[in-house]
JSON list of C-alpha atoms in Angstrom, two decimals:
[
{"chain": "D", "resi": 1, "resn": "MET", "atom": "CA", "xyz": [-68.57, 6.47, 180.58]},
{"chain": "D", "resi": 2, "resn": "VAL", "atom": "CA", "xyz": [-67.36, 3.36, 183.25]},
{"chain": "D", "resi": 3, "resn": "VAL", "atom": "CA", "xyz": [-64.47, 3.72, 185.09]},
{"chain": "D", "resi": 4, "resn": "THR", "atom": "CA", "xyz": [-61.62, 1.25, 184.46]},
{"chain": "D", "resi": 5, "resn": "THR", "atom": "CA", "xyz": [-57.62, 0.58, 185.93]},
{"chain": "D", "resi": 6, "resn": "GLN", "atom": "CA", "xyz": [-56.70, 1.77, 182.69]},
{"chain": "D", "resi": 7, "resn": "LYS", "atom": "CA", "xyz": [-58.65, 5.11, 182.88]},
{"chain": "D", "resi": 8, "resn": "LEU", "atom": "CA", "xyz": [-57.24, 5.77, 186.46]},
{"chain": "D", "resi": 9, "resn": "ILE", "atom": "CA", "xyz": [-53.50, 5.70, 184.87]},
{"chain": "D", "resi": 10, "resn": "GLN", "atom": "CA", "xyz": [-54.67, 7.96, 181.59]},
{"chain": "D", "resi": 11, "resn": "TRP", "atom": "CA", "xyz": [-56.08, 10.45, 184.39]},
{"chain": "D", "resi": 12, "resn": "LYS", "atom": "CA", "xyz": [-52.82, 10.42, 186.41]},
{"chain": "D", "resi": 13, "resn": "GLN", "atom": "CA", "xyz": [-50.83, 11.06, 183.07]},
{"chain": "D", "resi": 14, "resn": "GLN", "atom": "CA", "xyz": [-53.43, 14.30, 182.38]},
{"chain": "D", "resi": 15, "resn": "GLY", "atom": "CA", "xyz": [-52.76, 15.32, 185.93]},
{"chain": "D", "resi": 16, "resn": "ARG", "atom": "CA", "xyz": [-56.59, 15.00, 186.92]},
{"chain": "D", "resi": 17, "resn": "SER", "atom": "CA", "xyz": [-57.48, 13.85, 190.31]},
{"chain": "D", "resi": 18, "resn": "ILE", "atom": "CA", "xyz": [-58.77, 10.81, 191.03]},
{"chain": "D", "resi": 19, "resn": "VAL", "atom": "CA", "xyz": [-62.08, 10.92, 193.71]},
{"chain": "D", "resi": 20, "resn": "ALA", "atom": "CA", "xyz": [-62.15, 7.56, 196.27]},
{"chain": "D", "resi": 21, "resn": "LEU", "atom": "CA", "xyz": [-64.23, 6.34, 198.65]},
{"chain": "D", "resi": 22, "resn": "THR", "atom": "CA", "xyz": [-65.68, 3.75, 200.74]},
{"chain": "D", "resi": 23, "resn": "ALA", "atom": "CA", "xyz": [-69.18, 1.93, 200.84]},
{"chain": "D", "resi": 24, "resn": "TRP", "atom": "CA", "xyz": [-70.57, -1.23, 202.99]},
{"chain": "D", "resi": 25, "resn": "ASP", "atom": "CA", "xyz": [-74.12, -1.33, 201.02]},
{"chain": "D", "resi": 26, "resn": "TYR", "atom": "CA", "xyz": [-75.87, -0.55, 198.16]},
{"chain": "D", "resi": 27, "resn": "ALA", "atom": "CA", "xyz": [-77.98, 2.35, 199.30]},
{"chain": "D", "resi": 28, "resn": "ILE", "atom": "CA", "xyz": [-74.11, 4.46, 200.24]},
{"chain": "D", "resi": 29, "resn": "ALA", "atom": "CA", "xyz": [-72.71, 2.50, 196.67]},
{"chain": "D", "resi": 30, "resn": "GLN", "atom": "CA", "xyz": [-75.48, 4.39, 194.52]},
{"chain": "D", "resi": 31, "resn": "LEU", "atom": "CA", "xyz": [-75.17, 7.73, 196.56]},
{"chain": "D", "resi": 32, "resn": "LEU", "atom": "CA", "xyz": [-71.46, 7.48, 195.83]},
{"chain": "D", "resi": 33, "resn": "ASP", "atom": "CA", "xyz": [-72.25, 6.53, 192.07]},
{"chain": "D", "resi": 34, "resn": "ALA", "atom": "CA", "xyz": [-74.18, 8.87, 191.27]},
{"chain": "D", "resi": 35, "resn": "ALA", "atom": "CA", "xyz": [-72.58, 11.76, 192.65]},
{"chain": "D", "resi": 36, "resn": "GLY", "atom": "CA", "xyz": [-69.07, 11.22, 190.56]},
{"chain": "D", "resi": 37, "resn": "VAL", "atom": "CA", "xyz": [-66.65, 9.10, 192.91]},
{"chain": "D", "resi": 38, "resn": "ASP", "atom": "CA", "xyz": [-64.68, 7.65, 190.49]},
{"chain": "D", "resi": 39, "resn": "LEU", "atom": "CA", "xyz": [-63.51, 4.62, 192.74]},
{"chain": "D", "resi": 40, "resn": "ILE", "atom": "CA", "xyz": [-65.49, 2.84, 195.39]},
{"chain": "D", "resi": 41, "resn": "LEU", "atom": "CA", "xyz": [-63.52, 0.70, 198.04]},
{"chain": "D", "resi": 42, "resn": "VAL", "atom": "CA", "xyz": [-65.59, -2.11, 199.76]},
{"chain": "D", "resi": 43, "resn": "GLY", "atom": "CA", "xyz": [-63.07, -1.76, 202.18]},
{"chain": "D", "resi": 44, "resn": "ASP", "atom": "CA", "xyz": [-61.90, -3.83, 205.70]},
{"chain": "D", "resi": 45, "resn": "SER", "atom": "CA", "xyz": [-62.47, -0.44, 207.54]},
{"chain": "D", "resi": 46, "resn": "MET", "atom": "CA", "xyz": [-66.18, -1.60, 207.06]},
{"chain": "D", "resi": 47, "resn": "SER", "atom": "CA", "xyz": [-65.64, -3.46, 209.93]},
{"chain": "D", "resi": 48, "resn": "VAL", "atom": "CA", "xyz": [-66.20, -0.33, 212.28]},
{"chain": "D", "resi": 49, "resn": "ILE", "atom": "CA", "xyz": [-69.66, -0.38, 210.86]},
{"chain": "D", "resi": 50, "resn": "LEU", "atom": "CA", "xyz": [-69.87, -3.66, 211.86]},
{"chain": "D", "resi": 51, "resn": "GLY", "atom": "CA", "xyz": [-68.67, -3.12, 215.32]},
{"chain": "D", "resi": 52, "resn": "TYR", "atom": "CA", "xyz": [-65.33, -4.26, 215.58]},
{"chain": "D", "resi": 53, "resn": "GLU", "atom": "CA", "xyz": [-62.69, -3.13, 216.77]},
{"chain": "D", "resi": 54, "resn": "THR", "atom": "CA", "xyz": [-59.82, -3.27, 214.17]},
{"chain": "D", "resi": 55, "resn": "THR", "atom": "CA", "xyz": [-59.88, -4.55, 210.78]},
{"chain": "D", "resi": 56, "resn": "LEU", "atom": "CA", "xyz": [-58.74, -7.92, 212.14]},
{"chain": "D", "resi": 57, "resn": "PRO", "atom": "CA", "xyz": [-61.77, -10.43, 212.72]},
{"chain": "D", "resi": 58, "resn": "ILE", "atom": "CA", "xyz": [-63.65, -9.33, 209.26]},
{"chain": "D", "resi": 59, "resn": "THR", "atom": "CA", "xyz": [-63.96, -12.30, 207.00]},
{"chain": "D", "resi": 60, "resn": "LEU", "atom": "CA", "xyz": [-64.10, -13.45, 203.57]},
{"chain": "D", "resi": 61, "resn": "GLU", "atom": "CA", "xyz": [-67.93, -13.59, 203.69]},
{"chain": "D", "resi": 62, "resn": "GLU", "atom": "CA", "xyz": [-68.69, -10.72, 205.35]},
{"chain": "D", "resi": 63, "resn": "MET", "atom": "CA", "xyz": [-66.69, -8.79, 202.09]},
{"chain": "D", "resi": 64, "resn": "LEU", "atom": "CA", "xyz": [-67.84, -10.91, 199.83]},
{"chain": "D", "resi": 65, "resn": "TYR", "atom": "CA", "xyz": [-71.79, -10.11, 201.31]},
{"chain": "D", "resi": 66, "resn": "HIS", "atom": "CA", "xyz": [-71.38, -6.76, 201.20]},
{"chain": "D", "resi": 67, "resn": "ALA", "atom": "CA", "xyz": [-69.57, -6.50, 198.15]},
{"chain": "D", "resi": 68, "resn": "LYS", "atom": "CA", "xyz": [-72.33, -8.34, 196.23]},
{"chain": "D", "resi": 69, "resn": "ALA", "atom": "CA", "xyz": [-74.44, -5.44, 197.18]},
{"chain": "D", "resi": 70, "resn": "VAL", "atom": "CA", "xyz": [-72.23, -2.33, 196.92]},
{"chain": "D", "resi": 71, "resn": "ARG", "atom": "CA", "xyz": [-71.57, -3.54, 193.10]},
{"chain": "D", "resi": 72, "resn": "ARG", "atom": "CA", "xyz": [-75.81, -3.78, 192.48]},
{"chain": "D", "resi": 73, "resn": "GLY", "atom": "CA", "xyz": [-75.58, 0.21, 193.29]},
{"chain": "D", "resi": 74, "resn": "VAL", "atom": "CA", "xyz": [-72.89, 1.14, 191.12]},
{"chain": "D", "resi": 75, "resn": "LYS", "atom": "CA", "xyz": [-72.92, 1.88, 187.03]},
{"chain": "D", "resi": 76, "resn": "ARG", "atom": "CA", "xyz": [-70.33, 3.85, 186.25]},
{"chain": "D", "resi": 77, "resn": "ALA", "atom": "CA", "xyz": [-67.57, 3.70, 189.58]},
{"chain": "D", "resi": 78, "resn": "LEU", "atom": "CA", "xyz": [-64.55, 0.91, 189.70]},
{"chain": "D", "resi": 79, "resn": "ILE", "atom": "CA", "xyz": [-65.35, -1.24, 192.08]},
{"chain": "D", "resi": 80, "resn": "VAL", "atom": "CA", "xyz": [-62.27, -2.94, 194.32]},
{"chain": "D", "resi": 81, "resn": "VAL", "atom": "CA", "xyz": [-62.52, -5.47, 197.44]},
{"chain": "D", "resi": 82, "resn": "ASP", "atom": "CA", "xyz": [-60.26, -5.77, 200.07]},
{"chain": "D", "resi": 83, "resn": "LEU", "atom": "CA", "xyz": [-58.57, -9.24, 200.87]},
{"chain": "D", "resi": 84, "resn": "PRO", "atom": "CA", "xyz": [-59.01, -9.52, 204.47]},
{"chain": "D", "resi": 85, "resn": "PHE", "atom": "CA", "xyz": [-56.42, -10.17, 207.23]},
{"chain": "D", "resi": 86, "resn": "LEU", "atom": "CA", "xyz": [-54.91, -14.09, 206.79]},
{"chain": "D", "resi": 87, "resn": "THR", "atom": "CA", "xyz": [-56.86, -14.58, 203.22]},
{"chain": "D", "resi": 88, "resn": "TYR", "atom": "CA", "xyz": [-53.96, -14.32, 201.31]},
{"chain": "D", "resi": 89, "resn": "GLN", "atom": "CA", "xyz": [-50.83, -14.09, 202.95]},
{"chain": "D", "resi": 90, "resn": "GLU", "atom": "CA", "xyz": [-50.45, -17.69, 204.27]},
{"chain": "D", "resi": 91, "resn": "SER", "atom": "CA", "xyz": [-49.41, -18.70, 199.84]},
{"chain": "D", "resi": 92, "resn": "ILE", "atom": "CA", "xyz": [-50.09, -17.63, 196.38]},
{"chain": "D", "resi": 93, "resn": "GLN", "atom": "CA", "xyz": [-52.29, -20.49, 195.80]},
{"chain": "D", "resi": 94, "resn": "GLN", "atom": "CA", "xyz": [-54.87, -19.17, 199.56]},
{"chain": "D", "resi": 95, "resn": "ALA", "atom": "CA", "xyz": [-54.16, -15.36, 197.66]},
{"chain": "D", "resi": 96, "resn": "MET", "atom": "CA", "xyz": [-55.55, -16.69, 194.17]},
{"chain": "D", "resi": 97, "resn": "HIS", "atom": "CA", "xyz": [-58.64, -18.56, 195.28]},
{"chain": "D", "resi": 98, "resn": "SER", "atom": "CA", "xyz": [-59.47, -15.73, 198.03]},
{"chain": "D", "resi": 99, "resn": "ALA", "atom": "CA", "xyz": [-59.02, -12.64, 194.84]},
{"chain": "D", "resi": 100, "resn": "GLY", "atom": "CA", "xyz": [-60.81, -14.93, 192.54]},
{"chain": "D", "resi": 101, "resn": "LEU", "atom": "CA", "xyz": [-63.84, -15.46, 194.83]},
{"chain": "D", "resi": 102, "resn": "VAL", "atom": "CA", "xyz": [-64.32, -11.71, 195.33]},
{"chain": "D", "resi": 103, "resn": "LEU", "atom": "CA", "xyz": [-64.18, -11.24, 191.11]},
{"chain": "D", "resi": 104, "resn": "LYS", "atom": "CA", "xyz": [-66.24, -14.37, 190.60]},
{"chain": "D", "resi": 105, "resn": "GLU", "atom": "CA", "xyz": [-68.74, -13.98, 193.19]},
{"chain": "D", "resi": 106, "resn": "THR", "atom": "CA", "xyz": [-69.27, -9.97, 193.60]},
{"chain": "D", "resi": 107, "resn": "GLY", "atom": "CA", "xyz": [-68.73, -8.34, 189.88]},
{"chain": "D", "resi": 108, "resn": "ALA", "atom": "CA", "xyz": [-66.06, -6.19, 191.57]},
{"chain": "D", "resi": 109, "resn": "GLN", "atom": "CA", "xyz": [-62.66, -5.48, 189.52]},
{"chain": "D", "resi": 110, "resn": "ALA", "atom": "CA", "xyz": [-60.10, -5.21, 191.11]},
{"chain": "D", "resi": 111, "resn": "VAL", "atom": "CA", "xyz": [-58.89, -6.65, 194.79]},
{"chain": "D", "resi": 112, "resn": "LYS", "atom": "CA", "xyz": [-56.55, -4.52, 197.26]},
{"chain": "D", "resi": 113, "resn": "LEU", "atom": "CA", "xyz": [-53.78, -6.27, 199.47]},
{"chain": "D", "resi": 114, "resn": "GLU", "atom": "CA", "xyz": [-51.65, -4.82, 201.89]},
{"chain": "D", "resi": 115, "resn": "GLY", "atom": "CA", "xyz": [-48.08, -4.99, 202.02]},
{"chain": "D", "resi": 116, "resn": "GLY", "atom": "CA", "xyz": [-44.86, -4.78, 199.49]},
{"chain": "D", "resi": 117, "resn": "TYR", "atom": "CA", "xyz": [-42.93, -6.78, 201.44]},
{"chain": "D", "resi": 118, "resn": "PRO", "atom": "CA", "xyz": [-41.14, -9.45, 199.19]},
{"chain": "D", "resi": 119, "resn": "ALA", "atom": "CA", "xyz": [-42.88, -12.31, 199.30]},
{"chain": "D", "resi": 120, "resn": "MET", "atom": "CA", "xyz": [-45.85, -9.77, 198.97]},
{"chain": "D", "resi": 121, "resn": "VAL", "atom": "CA", "xyz": [-44.67, -8.49, 195.62]},
{"chain": "D", "resi": 122, "resn": "GLU", "atom": "CA", "xyz": [-44.17, -12.31, 194.65]},
{"chain": "D", "resi": 123, "resn": "THR", "atom": "CA", "xyz": [-48.04, -13.06, 194.97]},
{"chain": "D", "resi": 124, "resn": "ILE", "atom": "CA", "xyz": [-49.13, -9.90, 193.76]},
{"chain": "D", "resi": 125, "resn": "ALA", "atom": "CA", "xyz": [-47.09, -10.70, 190.20]},
{"chain": "D", "resi": 126, "resn": "ARG", "atom": "CA", "xyz": [-48.49, -13.75, 189.93]},
{"chain": "D", "resi": 127, "resn": "LEU", "atom": "CA", "xyz": [-52.25, -12.55, 190.63]},
{"chain": "D", "resi": 128, "resn": "VAL", "atom": "CA", "xyz": [-51.68, -10.24, 187.65]},
{"chain": "D", "resi": 129, "resn": "GLN", "atom": "CA", "xyz": [-50.22, -12.40, 186.07]},
{"chain": "D", "resi": 130, "resn": "ALA", "atom": "CA", "xyz": [-53.57, -14.53, 186.24]},
{"chain": "D", "resi": 131, "resn": "GLY", "atom": "CA", "xyz": [-55.31, -12.12, 185.08]},
{"chain": "D", "resi": 132, "resn": "ILE", "atom": "CA", "xyz": [-56.42, -10.44, 188.66]},
{"chain": "D", "resi": 133, "resn": "PRO", "atom": "CA", "xyz": [-56.38, -6.61, 188.78]},
{"chain": "D", "resi": 134, "resn": "VAL", "atom": "CA", "xyz": [-54.42, -5.56, 191.81]},
{"chain": "D", "resi": 135, "resn": "MET", "atom": "CA", "xyz": [-54.33, -2.23, 194.07]},
{"chain": "D", "resi": 136, "resn": "GLY", "atom": "CA", "xyz": [-51.31, -2.33, 196.48]},
{"chain": "D", "resi": 137, "resn": "HIS", "atom": "CA", "xyz": [-51.06, -0.64, 199.59]},
{"chain": "D", "resi": 138, "resn": "VAL", "atom": "CA", "xyz": [-48.03, 0.85, 201.43]},
{"chain": "D", "resi": 139, "resn": "GLY", "atom": "CA", "xyz": [-46.86, 3.03, 204.96]},
{"chain": "D", "resi": 140, "resn": "LEU", "atom": "CA", "xyz": [-49.82, 2.42, 207.29]},
{"chain": "D", "resi": 141, "resn": "THR", "atom": "CA", "xyz": [-51.38, -1.22, 207.14]},
{"chain": "D", "resi": 142, "resn": "PRO", "atom": "CA", "xyz": [-54.29, -1.24, 209.05]},
{"chain": "D", "resi": 143, "resn": "GLN", "atom": "CA", "xyz": [-54.08, -5.13, 209.22]},
{"chain": "D", "resi": 144, "resn": "SER", "atom": "CA", "xyz": [-50.51, -5.16, 210.81]},
{"chain": "D", "resi": 145, "resn": "VAL", "atom": "CA", "xyz": [-52.08, -2.60, 213.76]},
{"chain": "D", "resi": 146, "resn": "HIS", "atom": "CA", "xyz": [-50.47, -4.80, 216.59]},
{"chain": "D", "resi": 147, "resn": "GLN", "atom": "CA", "xyz": [-47.06, -4.72, 214.68]},
{"chain": "D", "resi": 148, "resn": "LEU", "atom": "CA", "xyz": [-47.20, -1.06, 213.59]},
{"chain": "D", "resi": 149, "resn": "GLY", "atom": "CA", "xyz": [-49.91, 0.93, 215.96]},
{"chain": "D", "resi": 150, "resn": "LEU", "atom": "CA", "xyz": [-51.74, 3.14, 214.25]},
{"chain": "D", "resi": 151, "resn": "ARG", "atom": "CA", "xyz": [-48.88, 5.22, 213.89]},
{"chain": "D", "resi": 152, "resn": "GLN", "atom": "CA", "xyz": [-47.35, 7.75, 211.14]},
{"chain": "D", "resi": 153, "resn": "GLN", "atom": "CA", "xyz": [-44.95, 5.48, 208.97]},
{"chain": "D", "resi": 154, "resn": "GLY", "atom": "CA", "xyz": [-41.94, 6.62, 207.00]},
{"chain": "D", "resi": 155, "resn": "LYS", "atom": "CA", "xyz": [-40.77, 9.32, 209.11]},
{"chain": "D", "resi": 156, "resn": "THR", "atom": "CA", "xyz": [-37.10, 7.75, 209.58]},
{"chain": "D", "resi": 157, "resn": "GLN", "atom": "CA", "xyz": [-34.56, 8.32, 206.66]},
{"chain": "D", "resi": 158, "resn": "GLU", "atom": "CA", "xyz": [-34.24, 4.34, 206.60]},
{"chain": "D", "resi": 159, "resn": "THR", "atom": "CA", "xyz": [-38.31, 3.13, 206.70]},
{"chain": "D", "resi": 160, "resn": "ALA", "atom": "CA", "xyz": [-39.27, 5.96, 204.34]},
{"chain": "D", "resi": 161, "resn": "GLU", "atom": "CA", "xyz": [-36.40, 4.34, 201.83]},
{"chain": "D", "resi": 162, "resn": "ARG", "atom": "CA", "xyz": [-38.36, 1.06, 202.66]},
{"chain": "D", "resi": 163, "resn": "ILE", "atom": "CA", "xyz": [-41.54, 2.61, 201.48]},
{"chain": "D", "resi": 164, "resn": "LEU", "atom": "CA", "xyz": [-39.98, 3.86, 198.47]},
{"chain": "D", "resi": 165, "resn": "ASN", "atom": "CA", "xyz": [-38.94, 0.95, 197.55]},
{"chain": "D", "resi": 166, "resn": "GLU", "atom": "CA", "xyz": [-42.04, -1.15, 198.14]},
{"chain": "D", "resi": 167, "resn": "ALA", "atom": "CA", "xyz": [-44.17, 1.49, 196.32]},
{"chain": "D", "resi": 168, "resn": "ILE", "atom": "CA", "xyz": [-41.51, 0.48, 192.94]},
{"chain": "D", "resi": 169, "resn": "ALA", "atom": "CA", "xyz": [-41.42, -3.23, 193.76]},
{"chain": "D", "resi": 170, "resn": "LEU", "atom": "CA", "xyz": [-45.14, -2.87, 193.48]},
{"chain": "D", "resi": 171, "resn": "GLU", "atom": "CA", "xyz": [-44.90, -0.84, 190.55]},
{"chain": "D", "resi": 172, "resn": "GLN", "atom": "CA", "xyz": [-42.82, -3.45, 188.91]},
{"chain": "D", "resi": 173, "resn": "ALA", "atom": "CA", "xyz": [-45.33, -6.75, 189.78]},
{"chain": "D", "resi": 174, "resn": "GLY", "atom": "CA", "xyz": [-47.80, -5.10, 187.97]},
{"chain": "D", "resi": 175, "resn": "VAL", "atom": "CA", "xyz": [-50.27, -3.56, 189.77]},
{"chain": "D", "resi": 176, "resn": "PHE", "atom": "CA", "xyz": [-52.34, -1.11, 189.05]},
{"chain": "D", "resi": 177, "resn": "ALA", "atom": "CA", "xyz": [-52.45, 2.13, 191.39]},
{"chain": "D", "resi": 178, "resn": "ILE", "atom": "CA", "xyz": [-51.25, 2.37, 195.07]},
{"chain": "D", "resi": 179, "resn": "VAL", "atom": "CA", "xyz": [-52.68, 3.71, 198.17]},
{"chain": "D", "resi": 180, "resn": "LEU", "atom": "CA", "xyz": [-50.34, 6.03, 200.71]},
{"chain": "D", "resi": 181, "resn": "GLU", "atom": "CA", "xyz": [-51.46, 5.73, 204.09]},
{"chain": "D", "resi": 182, "resn": "HIS", "atom": "CA", "xyz": [-50.49, 7.85, 206.84]},
{"chain": "D", "resi": 183, "resn": "ILE", "atom": "CA", "xyz": [-46.83, 9.01, 205.92]},
{"chain": "D", "resi": 184, "resn": "PRO", "atom": "CA", "xyz": [-45.47, 12.14, 205.27]},
{"chain": "D", "resi": 185, "resn": "THR", "atom": "CA", "xyz": [-46.20, 14.22, 202.73]},
{"chain": "D", "resi": 186, "resn": "ASP", "atom": "CA", "xyz": [-42.89, 14.73, 201.06]},
{"chain": "D", "resi": 187, "resn": "LEU", "atom": "CA", "xyz": [-42.65, 11.32, 201.01]},
{"chain": "D", "resi": 188, "resn": "ALA", "atom": "CA", "xyz": [-45.78, 10.71, 199.20]},
{"chain": "D", "resi": 189, "resn": "LEU", "atom": "CA", "xyz": [-44.30, 13.21, 196.04]},
{"chain": "D", "resi": 190, "resn": "GLN", "atom": "CA", "xyz": [-41.46, 11.70, 196.02]},
{"chain": "D", "resi": 191, "resn": "ILE", "atom": "CA", "xyz": [-43.78, 8.41, 195.20]},
{"chain": "D", "resi": 192, "resn": "THR", "atom": "CA", "xyz": [-46.22, 9.98, 193.44]},
{"chain": "D", "resi": 193, "resn": "GLN", "atom": "CA", "xyz": [-43.35, 11.27, 191.17]},
{"chain": "D", "resi": 194, "resn": "LYS", "atom": "CA", "xyz": [-41.26, 8.38, 190.71]},
{"chain": "D", "resi": 195, "resn": "LEU", "atom": "CA", "xyz": [-44.26, 5.49, 189.39]},
{"chain": "D", "resi": 196, "resn": "SER", "atom": "CA", "xyz": [-46.60, 6.07, 186.60]},
{"chain": "D", "resi": 197, "resn": "ILE", "atom": "CA", "xyz": [-49.20, 4.54, 188.21]},
{"chain": "D", "resi": 198, "resn": "PRO", "atom": "CA", "xyz": [-51.61, 6.18, 190.04]},
{"chain": "D", "resi": 199, "resn": "THR", "atom": "CA", "xyz": [-51.14, 6.83, 193.79]},
{"chain": "D", "resi": 200, "resn": "ILE", "atom": "CA", "xyz": [-54.38, 7.51, 196.10]},
{"chain": "D", "resi": 201, "resn": "GLY", "atom": "CA", "xyz": [-53.70, 9.11, 199.42]},
{"chain": "D", "resi": 202, "resn": "ILE", "atom": "CA", "xyz": [-54.98, 8.81, 203.28]},
{"chain": "D", "resi": 203, "resn": "GLY", "atom": "CA", "xyz": [-53.22, 10.96, 205.34]},
{"chain": "D", "resi": 204, "resn": "ALA", "atom": "CA", "xyz": [-50.61, 11.30, 202.97]},
{"chain": "D", "resi": 205, "resn": "GLY", "atom": "CA", "xyz": [-50.57, 14.81, 201.71]},
{"chain": "D", "resi": 206, "resn": "ILE", "atom": "CA", "xyz": [-52.40, 17.15, 198.81]},
{"chain": "D", "resi": 207, "resn": "HIS", "atom": "CA", "xyz": [-49.53, 15.56, 196.33]},
{"chain": "D", "resi": 208, "resn": "CYS", "atom": "CA", "xyz": [-50.96, 12.33, 195.70]},
{"chain": "D", "resi": 209, "resn": "ASP", "atom": "CA", "xyz": [-53.02, 11.35, 192.61]},
{"chain": "D", "resi": 210, "resn": "GLY", "atom": "CA", "xyz": [-55.91, 10.97, 193.93]},
{"chain": "D", "resi": 211, "resn": "GLN", "atom": "CA", "xyz": [-57.63, 10.41, 197.57]},
{"chain": "D", "resi": 212, "resn": "VAL", "atom": "CA", "xyz": [-59.40, 8.04, 199.11]},
{"chain": "D", "resi": 213, "resn": "LEU", "atom": "CA", "xyz": [-61.22, 8.37, 203.44]},
{"chain": "D", "resi": 214, "resn": "VAL", "atom": "CA", "xyz": [-63.60, 6.36, 205.05]},
{"chain": "D", "resi": 215, "resn": "THR", "atom": "CA", "xyz": [-66.95, 7.24, 204.09]},
{"chain": "D", "resi": 216, "resn": "SER", "atom": "CA", "xyz": [-68.31, 6.69, 207.49]},
{"chain": "D", "resi": 217, "resn": "ASP", "atom": "CA", "xyz": [-65.83, 9.47, 208.84]},
{"chain": "D", "resi": 218, "resn": "VAL", "atom": "CA", "xyz": [-66.64, 11.92, 205.63]},
{"chain": "D", "resi": 219, "resn": "LEU", "atom": "CA", "xyz": [-70.59, 11.95, 206.86]},
{"chain": "D", "resi": 220, "resn": "GLY", "atom": "CA", "xyz": [-69.73, 12.18, 210.69]},
{"chain": "D", "resi": 221, "resn": "LEU", "atom": "CA", "xyz": [-71.38, 8.58, 211.14]},
{"chain": "D", "resi": 222, "resn": "ALA", "atom": "CA", "xyz": [-68.24, 7.16, 213.60]},
{"chain": "D", "resi": 223, "resn": "GLU", "atom": "CA", "xyz": [-67.74, 7.88, 216.82]},
{"chain": "D", "resi": 224, "resn": "ARG", "atom": "CA", "xyz": [-63.79, 8.35, 215.96]},
{"chain": "D", "resi": 225, "resn": "HIS", "atom": "CA", "xyz": [-62.51, 8.77, 213.27]},
{"chain": "D", "resi": 226, "resn": "PRO", "atom": "CA", "xyz": [-58.28, 9.50, 212.29]},
{"chain": "D", "resi": 227, "resn": "PRO", "atom": "CA", "xyz": [-56.85, 12.99, 212.41]},
{"chain": "D", "resi": 228, "resn": "PHE", "atom": "CA", "xyz": [-56.29, 13.29, 208.96]},
{"chain": "D", "resi": 229, "resn": "ALA", "atom": "CA", "xyz": [-60.01, 12.90, 207.71]},
{"chain": "D", "resi": 230, "resn": "LYS", "atom": "CA", "xyz": [-62.51, 15.47, 207.45]},
{"chain": "D", "resi": 231, "resn": "VAL", "atom": "CA", "xyz": [-66.25, 15.45, 208.23]},
{"chain": "D", "resi": 232, "resn": "TYR", "atom": "CA", "xyz": [-67.93, 17.53, 205.63]},
{"chain": "D", "resi": 233, "resn": "THR", "atom": "CA", "xyz": [-71.32, 16.91, 207.92]},
{"chain": "D", "resi": 234, "resn": "ASN", "atom": "CA", "xyz": [-72.61, 15.19, 211.48]},
{"chain": "D", "resi": 235, "resn": "LEU", "atom": "CA", "xyz": [-75.15, 12.70, 210.21]},
{"chain": "D", "resi": 236, "resn": "ARG", "atom": "CA", "xyz": [-74.58, 10.52, 213.52]},
{"chain": "D", "resi": 237, "resn": "GLU", "atom": "CA", "xyz": [-76.35, 13.52, 215.21]},
{"chain": "D", "resi": 238, "resn": "THR", "atom": "CA", "xyz": [-79.01, 14.46, 212.34]},
{"chain": "D", "resi": 239, "resn": "ILE", "atom": "CA", "xyz": [-80.15, 10.26, 212.53]},
{"chain": "D", "resi": 240, "resn": "THR", "atom": "CA", "xyz": [-79.88, 10.98, 216.32]},
{"chain": "D", "resi": 241, "resn": "GLN", "atom": "CA", "xyz": [-82.84, 13.79, 216.62]},
{"chain": "D", "resi": 242, "resn": "ALA", "atom": "CA", "xyz": [-84.59, 12.06, 213.74]},
{"chain": "D", "resi": 243, "resn": "VAL", "atom": "CA", "xyz": [-84.93, 9.38, 215.50]},
{"chain": "D", "resi": 244, "resn": "GLN", "atom": "CA", "xyz": [-86.00, 10.96, 218.64]},
{"chain": "D", "resi": 245, "resn": "ASP", "atom": "CA", "xyz": [-88.52, 12.98, 216.75]},
{"chain": "D", "resi": 246, "resn": "TYR", "atom": "CA", "xyz": [-89.83, 10.08, 215.76]},
{"chain": "D", "resi": 247, "resn": "ALA", "atom": "CA", "xyz": [-90.19, 7.93, 219.04]},
{"chain": "D", "resi": 248, "resn": "LEU", "atom": "CA", "xyz": [-91.70, 11.34, 220.39]},
{"chain": "D", "resi": 249, "resn": "GLU", "atom": "CA", "xyz": [-94.50, 12.03, 218.44]},
{"chain": "D", "resi": 250, "resn": "VAL", "atom": "CA", "xyz": [-94.92, 7.68, 218.89]},
{"chain": "D", "resi": 251, "resn": "ARG", "atom": "CA", "xyz": [-95.22, 8.34, 222.43]},
{"chain": "D", "resi": 252, "resn": "GLU", "atom": "CA", "xyz": [-97.50, 11.49, 222.35]},
{"chain": "D", "resi": 253, "resn": "ARG", "atom": "CA", "xyz": [-99.93, 9.66, 219.92]},
{"chain": "D", "resi": 254, "resn": "LYS", "atom": "CA", "xyz": [-99.04, 12.28, 217.15]},
{"chain": "D", "resi": 255, "resn": "PHE", "atom": "CA", "xyz": [-97.91, 10.13, 214.51]},
{"chain": "D", "resi": 256, "resn": "PRO", "atom": "CA", "xyz": [-99.19, 9.34, 212.63]},
{"chain": "D", "resi": 257, "resn": "SER", "atom": "CA", "xyz": [-101.49, 11.90, 211.90]}
]
């Protein structure tokens, strides 16, 4: 069963949790898809895999390259691609061009844009009107790292109300789902109950309609990971040991044998 944006909305109505992870290449995407992940995000979080310290430097060309590889590895999951920093904020025309390239060149089914402020809501509404499926993203928005930092958002009544109103505005603009990142659990519950579209949480508690994590965090590949991530295995340690074993056998002329 191929996952669609409409299927995600149906699952919210049915109370079925949505499983989402990130991917950056063919091999990882193929494994995630075969394991039954519902939504694969080609996130600008891959900046960590590419050696950047924040999500800001990654380019649209890099996102397109990696999204194409992910698309080749996926048969079932819905693929959503992040538009990177400064490829959609300047104007509606710029956003339309960037989002259009993603859909045309990669075969992904949707794009994700950060923010719920009025200008971004207007931009998203225009993209949706043009037939481009959009996922929203509120709370901690990593592309605003120099403004917000990486701390939890929505802890005061004022900021919680702003995030709630942004989520409502994004639903009205036509997004098919919203990522809620690093906000209090009670705020995520309030938003989830208020919206008819799915909420996908990352560091937002158990009450969201689905959860997403960065796959390099889940697999223990990253040097460091956020406090809300769960490391399910330590591939960093496993890979290091395997390479050390290989190197030792080569040096001692035990491989090939």
